PDB file of C-alpha atoms in Angstrom:
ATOM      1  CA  UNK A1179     113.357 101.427  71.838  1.00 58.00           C
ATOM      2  CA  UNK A1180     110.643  98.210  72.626  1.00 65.00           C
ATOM      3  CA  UNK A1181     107.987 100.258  71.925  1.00 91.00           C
ATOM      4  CA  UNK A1182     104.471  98.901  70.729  1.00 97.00           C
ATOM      5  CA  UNK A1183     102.233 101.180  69.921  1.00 97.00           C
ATOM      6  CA  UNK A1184      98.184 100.452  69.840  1.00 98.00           C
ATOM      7  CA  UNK A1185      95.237 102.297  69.097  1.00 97.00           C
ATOM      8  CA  UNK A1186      92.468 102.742  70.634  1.00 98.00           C
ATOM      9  CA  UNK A1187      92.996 102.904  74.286  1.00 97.00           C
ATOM     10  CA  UNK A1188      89.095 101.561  74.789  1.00 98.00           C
ATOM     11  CA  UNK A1189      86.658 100.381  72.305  1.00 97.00           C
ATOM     12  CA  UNK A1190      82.979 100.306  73.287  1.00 97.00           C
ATOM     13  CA  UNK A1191      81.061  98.518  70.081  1.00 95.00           C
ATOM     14  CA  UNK A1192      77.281  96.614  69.767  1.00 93.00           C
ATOM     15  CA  UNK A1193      77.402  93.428  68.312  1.00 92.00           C
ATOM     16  CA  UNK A1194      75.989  94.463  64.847  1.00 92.00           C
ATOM     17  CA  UNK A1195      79.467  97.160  64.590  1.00 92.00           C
ATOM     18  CA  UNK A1196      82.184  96.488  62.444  1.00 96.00           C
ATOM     19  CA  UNK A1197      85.318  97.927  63.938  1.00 97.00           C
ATOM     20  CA  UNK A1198      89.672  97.362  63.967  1.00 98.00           C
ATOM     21  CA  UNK A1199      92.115  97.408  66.342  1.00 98.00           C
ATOM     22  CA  UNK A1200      95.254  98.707  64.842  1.00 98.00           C
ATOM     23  CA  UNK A1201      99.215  97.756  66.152  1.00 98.00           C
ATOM     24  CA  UNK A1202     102.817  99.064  65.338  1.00 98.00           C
ATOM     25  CA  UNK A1203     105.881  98.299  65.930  1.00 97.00           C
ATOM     26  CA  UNK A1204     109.085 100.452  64.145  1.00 91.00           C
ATOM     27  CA  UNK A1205     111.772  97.567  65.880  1.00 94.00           C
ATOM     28  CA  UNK A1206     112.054  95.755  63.230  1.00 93.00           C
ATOM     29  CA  UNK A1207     110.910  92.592  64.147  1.00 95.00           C
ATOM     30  CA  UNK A1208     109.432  90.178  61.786  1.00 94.00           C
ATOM     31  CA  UNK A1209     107.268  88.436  63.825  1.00 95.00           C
ATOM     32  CA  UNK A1210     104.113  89.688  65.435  1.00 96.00           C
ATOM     33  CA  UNK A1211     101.297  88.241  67.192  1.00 97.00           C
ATOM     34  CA  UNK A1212      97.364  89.431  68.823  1.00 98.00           C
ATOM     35  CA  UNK A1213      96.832  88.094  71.915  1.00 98.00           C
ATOM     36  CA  UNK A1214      93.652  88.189  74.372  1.00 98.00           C
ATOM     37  CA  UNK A1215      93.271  88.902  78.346  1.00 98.00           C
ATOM     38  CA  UNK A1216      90.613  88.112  80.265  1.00 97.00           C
ATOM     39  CA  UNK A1217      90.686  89.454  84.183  1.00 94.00           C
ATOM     40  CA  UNK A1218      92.879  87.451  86.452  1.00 92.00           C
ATOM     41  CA  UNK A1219      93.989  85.220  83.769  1.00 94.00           C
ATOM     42  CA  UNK A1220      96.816  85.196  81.192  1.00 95.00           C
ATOM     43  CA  UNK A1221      97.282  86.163  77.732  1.00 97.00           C
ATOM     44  CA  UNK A1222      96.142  84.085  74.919  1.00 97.00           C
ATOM     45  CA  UNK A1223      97.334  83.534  71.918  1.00 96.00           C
ATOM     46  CA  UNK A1224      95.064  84.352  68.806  1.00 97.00           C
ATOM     47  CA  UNK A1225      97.032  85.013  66.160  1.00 97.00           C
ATOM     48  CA  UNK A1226     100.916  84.865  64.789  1.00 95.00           C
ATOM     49  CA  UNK A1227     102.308  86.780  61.933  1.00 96.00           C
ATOM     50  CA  UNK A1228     105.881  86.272  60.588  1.00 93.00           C
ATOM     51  CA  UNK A1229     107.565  87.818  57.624  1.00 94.00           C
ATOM     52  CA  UNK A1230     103.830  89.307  56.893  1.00 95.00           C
ATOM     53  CA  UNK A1231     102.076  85.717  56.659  1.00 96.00           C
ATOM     54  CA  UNK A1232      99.532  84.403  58.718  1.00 96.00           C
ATOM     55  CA  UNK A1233     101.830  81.282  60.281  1.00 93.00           C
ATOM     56  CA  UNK A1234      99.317  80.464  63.234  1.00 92.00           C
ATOM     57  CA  UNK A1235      95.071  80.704  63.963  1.00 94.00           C
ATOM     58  CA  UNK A1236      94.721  79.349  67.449  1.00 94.00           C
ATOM     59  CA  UNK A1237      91.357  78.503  65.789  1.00 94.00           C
ATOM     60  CA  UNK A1238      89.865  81.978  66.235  1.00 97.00           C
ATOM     61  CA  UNK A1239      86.343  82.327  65.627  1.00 97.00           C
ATOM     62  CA  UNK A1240      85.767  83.626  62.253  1.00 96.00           C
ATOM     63  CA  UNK A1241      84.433  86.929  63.912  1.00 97.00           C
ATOM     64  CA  UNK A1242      87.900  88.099  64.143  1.00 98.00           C
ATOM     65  CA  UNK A1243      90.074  88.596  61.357  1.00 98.00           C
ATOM     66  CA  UNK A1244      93.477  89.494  61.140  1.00 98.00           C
ATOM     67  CA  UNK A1245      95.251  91.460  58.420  1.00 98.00           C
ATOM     68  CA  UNK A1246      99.211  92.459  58.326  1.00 97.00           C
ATOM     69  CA  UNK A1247      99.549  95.500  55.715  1.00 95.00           C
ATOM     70  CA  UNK A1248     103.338  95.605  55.998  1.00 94.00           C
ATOM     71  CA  UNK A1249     105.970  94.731  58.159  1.00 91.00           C
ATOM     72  CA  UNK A1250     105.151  96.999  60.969  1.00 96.00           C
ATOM     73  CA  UNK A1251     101.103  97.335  60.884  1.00 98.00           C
ATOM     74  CA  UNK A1252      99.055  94.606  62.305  1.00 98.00           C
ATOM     75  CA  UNK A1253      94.880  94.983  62.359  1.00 98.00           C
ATOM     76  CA  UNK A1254      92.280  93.026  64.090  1.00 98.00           C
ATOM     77  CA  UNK A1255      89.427  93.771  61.928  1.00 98.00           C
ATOM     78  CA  UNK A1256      86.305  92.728  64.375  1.00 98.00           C
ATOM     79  CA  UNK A1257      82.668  92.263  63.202  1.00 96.00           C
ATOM     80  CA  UNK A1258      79.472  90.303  64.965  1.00 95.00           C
ATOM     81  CA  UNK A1259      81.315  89.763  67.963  1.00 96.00           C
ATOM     82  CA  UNK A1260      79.299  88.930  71.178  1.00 96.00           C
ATOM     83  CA  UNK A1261      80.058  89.927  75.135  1.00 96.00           C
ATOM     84  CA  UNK A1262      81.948  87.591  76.100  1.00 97.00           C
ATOM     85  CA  UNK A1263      84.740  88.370  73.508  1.00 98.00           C
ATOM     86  CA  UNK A1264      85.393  91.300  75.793  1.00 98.00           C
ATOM     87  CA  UNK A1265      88.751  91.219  76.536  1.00 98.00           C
ATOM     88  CA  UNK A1266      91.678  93.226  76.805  1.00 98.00           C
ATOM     89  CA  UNK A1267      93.171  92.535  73.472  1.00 98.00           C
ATOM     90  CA  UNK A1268      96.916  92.922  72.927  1.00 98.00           C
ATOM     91  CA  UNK A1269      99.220  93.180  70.447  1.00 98.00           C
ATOM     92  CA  UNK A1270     102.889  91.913  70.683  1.00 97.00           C
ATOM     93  CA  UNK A1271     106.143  91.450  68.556  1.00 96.00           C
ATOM     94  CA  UNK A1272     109.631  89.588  68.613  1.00 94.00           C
ATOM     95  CA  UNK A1273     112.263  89.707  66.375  1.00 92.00           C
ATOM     96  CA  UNK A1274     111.227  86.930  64.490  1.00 85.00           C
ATOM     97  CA  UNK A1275     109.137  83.942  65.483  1.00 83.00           C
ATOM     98  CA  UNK A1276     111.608  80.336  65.202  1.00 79.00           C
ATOM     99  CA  UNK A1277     114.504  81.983  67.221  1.00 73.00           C
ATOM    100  CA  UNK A1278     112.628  81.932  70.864  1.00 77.00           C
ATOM    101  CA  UNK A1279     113.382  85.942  71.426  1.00 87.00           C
ATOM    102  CA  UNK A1280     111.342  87.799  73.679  1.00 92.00           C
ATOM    103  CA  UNK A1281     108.011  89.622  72.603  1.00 95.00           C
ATOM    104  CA  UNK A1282     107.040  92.909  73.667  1.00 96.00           C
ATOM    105  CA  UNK A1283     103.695  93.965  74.551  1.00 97.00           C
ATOM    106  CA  UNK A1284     101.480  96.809  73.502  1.00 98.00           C
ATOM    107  CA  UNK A1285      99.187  98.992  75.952  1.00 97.00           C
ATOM    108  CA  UNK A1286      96.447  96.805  74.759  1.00 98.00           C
ATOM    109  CA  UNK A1287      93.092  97.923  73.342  1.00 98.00           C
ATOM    110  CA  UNK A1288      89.905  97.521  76.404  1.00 98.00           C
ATOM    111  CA  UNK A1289      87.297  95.745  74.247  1.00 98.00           C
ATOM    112  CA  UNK A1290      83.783  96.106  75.677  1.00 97.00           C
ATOM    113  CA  UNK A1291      80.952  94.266  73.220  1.00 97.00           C
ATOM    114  CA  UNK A1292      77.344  95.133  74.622  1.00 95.00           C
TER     115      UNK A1292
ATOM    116  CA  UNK B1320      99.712  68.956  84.364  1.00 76.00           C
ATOM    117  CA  UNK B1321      99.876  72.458  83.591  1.00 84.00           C
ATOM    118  CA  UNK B1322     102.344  73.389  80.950  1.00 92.00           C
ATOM    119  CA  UNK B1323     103.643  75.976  83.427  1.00 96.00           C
ATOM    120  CA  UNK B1324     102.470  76.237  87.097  1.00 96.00           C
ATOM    121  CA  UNK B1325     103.728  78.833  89.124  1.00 96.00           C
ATOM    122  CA  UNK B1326     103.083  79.111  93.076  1.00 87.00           C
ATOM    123  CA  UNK B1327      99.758  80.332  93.741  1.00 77.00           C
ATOM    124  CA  UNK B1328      99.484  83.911  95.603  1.00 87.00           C
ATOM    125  CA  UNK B1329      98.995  86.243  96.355  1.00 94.00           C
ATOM    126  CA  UNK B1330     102.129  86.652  98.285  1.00 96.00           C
ATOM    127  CA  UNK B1331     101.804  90.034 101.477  1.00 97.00           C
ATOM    128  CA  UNK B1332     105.240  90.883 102.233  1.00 97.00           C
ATOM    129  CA  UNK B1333     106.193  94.242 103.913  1.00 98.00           C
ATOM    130  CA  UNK B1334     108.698  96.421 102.326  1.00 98.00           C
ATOM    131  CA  UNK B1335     112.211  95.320 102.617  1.00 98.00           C
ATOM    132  CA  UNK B1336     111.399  91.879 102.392  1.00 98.00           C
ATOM    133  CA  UNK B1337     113.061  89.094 100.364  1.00 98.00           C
ATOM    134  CA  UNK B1338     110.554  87.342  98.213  1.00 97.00           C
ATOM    135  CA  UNK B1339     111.412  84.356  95.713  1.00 96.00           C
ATOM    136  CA  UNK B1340     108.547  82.778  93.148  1.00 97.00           C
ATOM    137  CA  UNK B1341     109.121  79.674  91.359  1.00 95.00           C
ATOM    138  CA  UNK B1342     107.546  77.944  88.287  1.00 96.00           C
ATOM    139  CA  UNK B1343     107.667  74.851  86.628  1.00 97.00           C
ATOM    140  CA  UNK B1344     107.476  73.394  83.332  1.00 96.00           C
ATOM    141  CA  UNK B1345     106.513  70.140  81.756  1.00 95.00           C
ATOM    142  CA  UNK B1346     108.229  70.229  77.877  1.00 92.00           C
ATOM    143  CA  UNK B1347     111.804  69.386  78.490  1.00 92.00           C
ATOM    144  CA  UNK B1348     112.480  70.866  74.968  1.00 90.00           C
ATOM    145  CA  UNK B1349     111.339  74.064  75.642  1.00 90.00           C
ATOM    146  CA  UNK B1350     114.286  77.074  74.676  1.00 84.00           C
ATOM    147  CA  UNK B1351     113.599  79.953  76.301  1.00 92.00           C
ATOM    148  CA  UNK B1352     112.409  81.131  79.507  1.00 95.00           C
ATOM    149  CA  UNK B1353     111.222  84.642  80.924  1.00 96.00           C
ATOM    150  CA  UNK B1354     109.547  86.235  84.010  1.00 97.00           C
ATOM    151  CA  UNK B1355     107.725  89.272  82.845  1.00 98.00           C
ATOM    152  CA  UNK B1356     105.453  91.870  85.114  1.00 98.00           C
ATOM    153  CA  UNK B1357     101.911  92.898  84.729  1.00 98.00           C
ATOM    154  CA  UNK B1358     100.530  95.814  86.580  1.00 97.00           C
ATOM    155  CA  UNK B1359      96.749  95.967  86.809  1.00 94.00           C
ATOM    156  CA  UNK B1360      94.956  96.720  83.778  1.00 92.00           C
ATOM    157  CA  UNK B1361      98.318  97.120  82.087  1.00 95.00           C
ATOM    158  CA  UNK B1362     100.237  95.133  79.343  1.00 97.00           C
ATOM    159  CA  UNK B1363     102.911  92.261  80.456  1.00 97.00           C
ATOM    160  CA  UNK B1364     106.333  94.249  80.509  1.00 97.00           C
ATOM    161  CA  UNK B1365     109.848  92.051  79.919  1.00 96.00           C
ATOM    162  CA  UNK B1366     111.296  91.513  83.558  1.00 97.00           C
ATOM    163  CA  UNK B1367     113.801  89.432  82.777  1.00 95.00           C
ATOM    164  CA  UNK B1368     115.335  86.644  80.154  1.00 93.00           C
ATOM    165  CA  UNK B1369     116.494  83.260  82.432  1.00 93.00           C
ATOM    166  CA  UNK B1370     119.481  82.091  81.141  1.00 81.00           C
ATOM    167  CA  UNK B1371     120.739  78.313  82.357  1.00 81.00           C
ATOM    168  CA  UNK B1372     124.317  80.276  83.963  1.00 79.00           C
ATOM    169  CA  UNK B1373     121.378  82.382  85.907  1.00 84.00           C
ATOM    170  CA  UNK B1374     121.365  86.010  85.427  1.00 91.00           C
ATOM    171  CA  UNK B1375     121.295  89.706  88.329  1.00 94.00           C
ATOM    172  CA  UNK B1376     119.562  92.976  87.254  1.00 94.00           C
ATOM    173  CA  UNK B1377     120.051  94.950  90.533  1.00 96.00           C
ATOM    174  CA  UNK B1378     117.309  93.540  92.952  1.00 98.00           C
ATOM    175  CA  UNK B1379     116.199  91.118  91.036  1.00 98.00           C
ATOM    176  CA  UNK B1380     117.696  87.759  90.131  1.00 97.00           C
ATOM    177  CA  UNK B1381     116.394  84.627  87.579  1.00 96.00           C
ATOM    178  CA  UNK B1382     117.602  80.953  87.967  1.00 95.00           C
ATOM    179  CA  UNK B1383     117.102  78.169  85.332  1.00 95.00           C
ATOM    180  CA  UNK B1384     117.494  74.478  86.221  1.00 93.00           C
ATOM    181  CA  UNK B1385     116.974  72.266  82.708  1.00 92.00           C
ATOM    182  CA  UNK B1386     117.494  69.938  85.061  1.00 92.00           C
ATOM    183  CA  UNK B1387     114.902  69.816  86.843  1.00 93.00           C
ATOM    184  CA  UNK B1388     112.648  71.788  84.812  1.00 94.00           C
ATOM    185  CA  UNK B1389     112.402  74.813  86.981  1.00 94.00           C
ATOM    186  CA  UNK B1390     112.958  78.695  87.173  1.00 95.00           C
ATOM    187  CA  UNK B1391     112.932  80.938  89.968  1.00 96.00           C
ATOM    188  CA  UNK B1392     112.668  84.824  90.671  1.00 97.00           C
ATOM    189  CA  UNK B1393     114.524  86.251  93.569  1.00 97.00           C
ATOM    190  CA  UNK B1394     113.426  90.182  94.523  1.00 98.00           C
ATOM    191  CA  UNK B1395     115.368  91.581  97.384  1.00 98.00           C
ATOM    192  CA  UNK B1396     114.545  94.548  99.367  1.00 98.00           C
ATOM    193  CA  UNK B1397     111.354  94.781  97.818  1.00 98.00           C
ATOM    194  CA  UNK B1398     109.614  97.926  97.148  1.00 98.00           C
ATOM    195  CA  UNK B1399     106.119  99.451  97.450  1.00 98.00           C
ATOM    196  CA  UNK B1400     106.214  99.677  93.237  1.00 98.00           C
ATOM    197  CA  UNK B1401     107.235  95.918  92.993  1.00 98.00           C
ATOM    198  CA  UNK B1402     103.282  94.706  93.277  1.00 98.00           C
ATOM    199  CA  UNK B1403     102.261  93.327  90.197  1.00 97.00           C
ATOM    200  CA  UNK B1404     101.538  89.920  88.988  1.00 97.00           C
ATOM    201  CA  UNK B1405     104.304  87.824  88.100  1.00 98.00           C
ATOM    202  CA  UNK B1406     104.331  85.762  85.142  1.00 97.00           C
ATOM    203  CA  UNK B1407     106.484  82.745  84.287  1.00 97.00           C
ATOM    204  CA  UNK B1408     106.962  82.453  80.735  1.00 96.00           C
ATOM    205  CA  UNK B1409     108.289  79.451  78.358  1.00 95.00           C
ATOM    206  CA  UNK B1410     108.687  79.521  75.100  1.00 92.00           C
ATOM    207  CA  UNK B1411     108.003  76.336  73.269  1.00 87.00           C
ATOM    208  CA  UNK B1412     110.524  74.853  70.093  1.00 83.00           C
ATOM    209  CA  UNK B1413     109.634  75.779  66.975  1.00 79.00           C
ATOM    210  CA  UNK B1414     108.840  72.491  65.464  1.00 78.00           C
ATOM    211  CA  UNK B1415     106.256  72.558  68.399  1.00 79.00           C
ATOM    212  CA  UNK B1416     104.517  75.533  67.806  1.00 78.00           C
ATOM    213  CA  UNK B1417     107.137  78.234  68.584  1.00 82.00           C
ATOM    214  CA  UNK B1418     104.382  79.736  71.267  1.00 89.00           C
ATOM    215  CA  UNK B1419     104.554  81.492  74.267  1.00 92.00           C
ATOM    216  CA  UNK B1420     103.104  79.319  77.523  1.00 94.00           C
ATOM    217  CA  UNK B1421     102.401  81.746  80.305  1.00 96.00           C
ATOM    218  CA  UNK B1422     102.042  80.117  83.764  1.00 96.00           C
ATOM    219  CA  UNK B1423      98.629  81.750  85.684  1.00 95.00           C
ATOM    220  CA  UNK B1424     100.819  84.127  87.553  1.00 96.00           C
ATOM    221  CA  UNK B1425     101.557  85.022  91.307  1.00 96.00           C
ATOM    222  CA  UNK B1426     100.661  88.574  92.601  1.00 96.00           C
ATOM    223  CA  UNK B1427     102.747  90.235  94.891  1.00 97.00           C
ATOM    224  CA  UNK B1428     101.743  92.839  97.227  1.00 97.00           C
ATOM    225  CA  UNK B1429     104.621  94.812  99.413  1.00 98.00           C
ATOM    226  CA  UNK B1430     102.873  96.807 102.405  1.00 97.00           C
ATOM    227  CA  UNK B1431     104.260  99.570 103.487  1.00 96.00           C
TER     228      UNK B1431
END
């Protein structure tokens, strides 16, 4: 089973909401990451988790916020965030993060900010 | 120079057709080395791990050459489902970051 599981679907949100985009993965990987897709254009990375610590910040605005409850939760809290952060926003996860493994993808959560 | 470049699409072949993609990358320390699928509006699925001894999953075949610092994808007989976007995918060493580099991707379109 690769599965990556990510709630919600679509998020709709002003720019005064405070809202989270929730992951999970039951693989038991160690390592997982946020990513975020603009149209036409590939992922990028935001965020990696391994063993539960923050190891990278692909110097994220502060607007976004990360949070890893346990080993197979990851949360994007959000908060303030303006229109242009709308993005498909993606959640991912490898077995762990030095060894070069492949990462699996969630669904994705469709962020619109207006 | 791009980290990864892939060919630029989109590529219009009709079903049946053989179609290859190639990509290229600039660390020569990079360790591992992937071609993964994205549908529209969908996530980026695993297509395939590249392995240097090159590696077959029925219509589909992945070449590495450390060499010269390039991977291919070979579909044969392609199929109506095969469009998608294509991505090349490297992962950088550890001790340099340990990231995923995703080339901008080709899209494929197979006419009926």
């Amino acid at each position: 089973d690769t599965e990556v599981t990510q709630t919600p679907k679509h998020l709709v949100m002003g720019m005064t909401n405070k809202k989270s985009l929730k992951c999970e993965q039951h693989m038991g990987h160690r390592a997982m990451y946020w990513y975020k897709q603009k149209a036409k254009k590939p992922p990028e990375l935001m965020f990696v988790y391994s063993y539960e610590k923050l190891s990278i910040n692909e110097s994220v605005p502060s607007r976004f916020s990360p949070e890893c409850p346990n080993s197979s939760l990851l949360n994007l809290h959000l908060h303030a965030l303006q229109p242009e952060d709308s993005a498909l926003y993606l959640c991912a996860s490898s077995q762990d993060w030095t060894g070069g493994g492949e990462q699996y993808f969630g669904p994705g959560t469709r962020l619109t900010v207006t | 120079r791009k980290e990864v470049e892939q060919d630029p699409g989109p590529f219009n072949v009709p079903e049946g057709a053989t179609v290859a993609f190639n990509c290229t990358y600039s660390n020569s320390a990079s360790q591992s080395f992937f071609w993964y699928r994205q549908d529209c509006r969908k996530e980026p699925k695993l297509l395939m791990s590249v392995y240097s001894s090159g590696n077959e999953d029925g219509r589909f075949t992945a070449q590495l050459n450390r060499a010269s610092q390039y991977i291919s994808l070979l579909i044969r007989d392609s199929k109506l489902s095969d469009s998608a976007t294509y991505l090349c995918v490297v992962n950088s060493p550890y001790n340099q970051g340990g990231k995923l580099i995703f080339g901008q991707g080709t899209e494929l379109s197979v006419k009926p």
